[in-house]
mmCIF file of C-alpha atoms in Angstrom:
data_model
loop_
_atom_site.group_PDB
_atom_site.id
_atom_site.type_symbol
_atom_site.label_atom_id
_atom_site.label_comp_id
_atom_site.label_asym_id
_atom_site.label_seq_id
_atom_site.Cartn_x
_atom_site.Cartn_y
_atom_site.Cartn_z
ATOM 1 C CA LEU A 1 16.666 92.609 144.034
ATOM 2 C CA CYS A 2 16.000 96.484 144.017
ATOM 3 C CA TYR A 3 14.457 99.323 141.827
ATOM 4 C CA ILE A 4 16.861 101.727 140.414
ATOM 5 C CA PHE A 5 16.017 104.952 138.527
ATOM 6 C CA PHE A 6 18.395 107.076 137.324
ATOM 7 C CA SER A 7 18.460 110.251 135.476
ATOM 8 C CA THR A 8 20.837 113.011 134.460
ATOM 9 C CA GLU A 9 18.290 115.277 132.807
ATOM 10 C CA ASN A 10 17.365 119.068 134.173
ATOM 11 C CA ASN A 11 21.062 119.346 135.138
ATOM 12 C CA LYS A 12 20.498 117.547 137.767
ATOM 13 C CA VAL A 13 21.505 113.848 138.743
ATOM 14 C CA LEU A 14 18.610 111.903 139.899
ATOM 15 C CA ILE A 15 18.815 108.492 141.415
ATOM 16 C CA ARG A 16 15.596 106.766 143.214
ATOM 17 C CA TYR A 17 16.350 103.271 144.581
ATOM 18 C CA TYR A 18 14.463 100.841 147.028
ATOM 19 C CA PRO A 19 18.007 99.545 149.164
ATOM 20 C CA VAL A 20 17.618 95.672 149.282
ATOM 21 C CA ILE A 21 17.147 95.639 152.966
ATOM 22 C CA SER A 22 14.082 98.056 153.126
ATOM 23 C CA PHE A 23 12.362 96.709 149.978
ATOM 24 C CA LEU A 24 9.294 95.433 152.362
ATOM 25 C CA LYS A 25 8.912 98.815 153.918
ATOM 26 C CA LYS A 26 7.783 100.201 150.287
ATOM 27 C CA ASN A 27 9.735 103.612 150.472
ATOM 28 C CA TYR A 28 12.179 104.486 148.074
ATOM 29 C CA GLU A 29 15.262 106.401 148.866
ATOM 30 C CA SER A 30 16.161 109.298 146.823
ATOM 31 C CA ILE A 31 19.757 111.125 146.022
ATOM 32 C CA GLU A 32 19.261 114.191 143.566
ATOM 33 C CA PHE A 33 22.034 117.017 143.619
ATOM 34 C CA PRO A 34 23.086 119.622 140.666
ATOM 35 C CA GLN A 35 25.014 117.869 137.746
ATOM 36 C CA ASP A 36 27.900 120.822 138.783
ATOM 37 C CA ASN A 37 28.200 119.437 142.572
ATOM 38 C CA LEU A 38 29.524 115.697 141.180
ATOM 39 C CA LEU A 39 33.289 115.497 141.959
ATOM 40 C CA ASN A 40 34.293 111.594 142.251
ATOM 41 C CA PHE A 41 31.811 108.424 141.260
ATOM 42 C CA LYS A 42 33.071 104.865 141.334
ATOM 43 C CA VAL A 43 31.322 101.791 140.276
ATOM 44 C CA GLU A 44 33.193 98.725 142.286
ATOM 45 C CA LYS A 45 32.313 95.563 141.517
ATOM 46 C CA GLY A 46 32.096 92.295 143.799
ATOM 47 C CA LEU A 47 30.872 88.746 144.410
ATOM 48 C CA GLY A 48 29.440 89.616 140.787
ATOM 49 C CA PHE A 49 27.642 92.693 141.634
ATOM 50 C CA SER A 50 27.960 96.466 141.339
ATOM 51 C CA ASP A 51 28.017 99.139 143.734
ATOM 52 C CA LEU A 52 27.953 102.930 143.167
ATOM 53 C CA THR A 53 29.261 105.434 145.706
ATOM 54 C CA ILE A 54 29.350 109.023 144.800
ATOM 55 C CA ALA A 55 31.020 112.352 145.938
ATOM 56 C CA ILE A 56 30.116 115.408 145.665
ATOM 57 C CA ARG A 57 30.828 119.362 146.659
ATOM 58 C CA THR A 58 28.718 121.112 148.878
ATOM 59 C CA LYS A 59 28.799 124.144 151.110
ATOM 60 C CA ARG A 60 30.396 122.215 154.108
ATOM 61 C CA GLY A 61 33.317 120.280 152.108
ATOM 62 C CA ILE A 62 32.863 116.959 150.347
ATOM 63 C CA ALA A 63 29.849 114.866 151.474
ATOM 64 C CA GLU A 64 29.896 110.777 150.155
ATOM 65 C CA TYR A 65 26.779 109.126 149.814
ATOM 66 C CA PRO A 66 26.296 105.979 151.106
ATOM 67 C CA SER A 67 26.982 103.426 148.291
ATOM 68 C CA ILE A 68 23.762 101.887 145.658
ATOM 69 C CA SER A 69 23.549 98.425 145.159
ATOM 70 C CA LEU A 70 23.420 98.086 141.908
ATOM 71 C CA ALA A 71 22.935 94.210 141.764
ATOM 72 C CA ALA A 72 19.780 93.874 139.726
ATOM 73 C CA LEU A 73 20.988 95.743 136.944
ATOM 74 C CA SER A 74 22.420 94.294 134.065
ATOM 75 C CA LYS A 75 26.430 94.641 133.039
ATOM 76 C CA ALA A 76 24.929 96.686 130.322
ATOM 77 C CA ASP A 77 22.719 99.160 132.433
ATOM 78 C CA VAL A 78 25.666 99.954 134.444
ATOM 79 C CA GLU A 79 27.980 100.840 132.458
ATOM 80 C CA LYS A 80 24.977 103.438 131.106
ATOM 81 C CA ILE A 81 25.254 104.885 134.496
ATOM 82 C CA ARG A 82 29.137 104.665 134.781
ATOM 83 C CA LEU A 83 29.425 106.607 130.981
ATOM 84 C CA ALA A 84 26.389 109.133 131.899
ATOM 85 C CA LEU A 85 28.058 110.272 135.227
ATOM 86 C CA PHE A 86 31.308 110.210 133.282
ATOM 87 C CA GLU A 87 29.780 112.387 130.945
ATOM 88 C CA VAL A 88 28.670 114.896 133.804
ATOM 89 C CA MET A 89 32.034 115.353 135.385
ATOM 90 C CA LYS A 90 33.928 115.670 131.617
ATOM 91 C CA LYS A 91 31.412 118.326 131.302
ATOM 92 C CA ASN A 92 31.899 119.939 134.794
ATOM 93 C CA LYS A 93 36.035 119.903 134.018
ATOM 94 C CA THR A 94 35.356 121.883 130.584
ATOM 95 C CA SER A 95 32.837 124.334 132.219
ATOM 96 C CA VAL A 96 35.774 125.380 134.731
#
């Protein structure tokens, strides 16, 4: 349904994905931000699929990215992303 690349290397969170709707356009969407900016995230399950929503701190306040469909991923891969983002948030709280 869609391609997803996820990384937390180099103190950044990077997510590249092809939204299901624009898959034929062959242009991927990208979200990239410093790990320190991660404020919150949620993985919501509905109809057997998961969606990822991310909120970050910006100079202008809180910004929430549009949900990313994780439908193409296995439950294990969704859990790896959830745990990685949880670790980033945990690290942010201990460094403050």
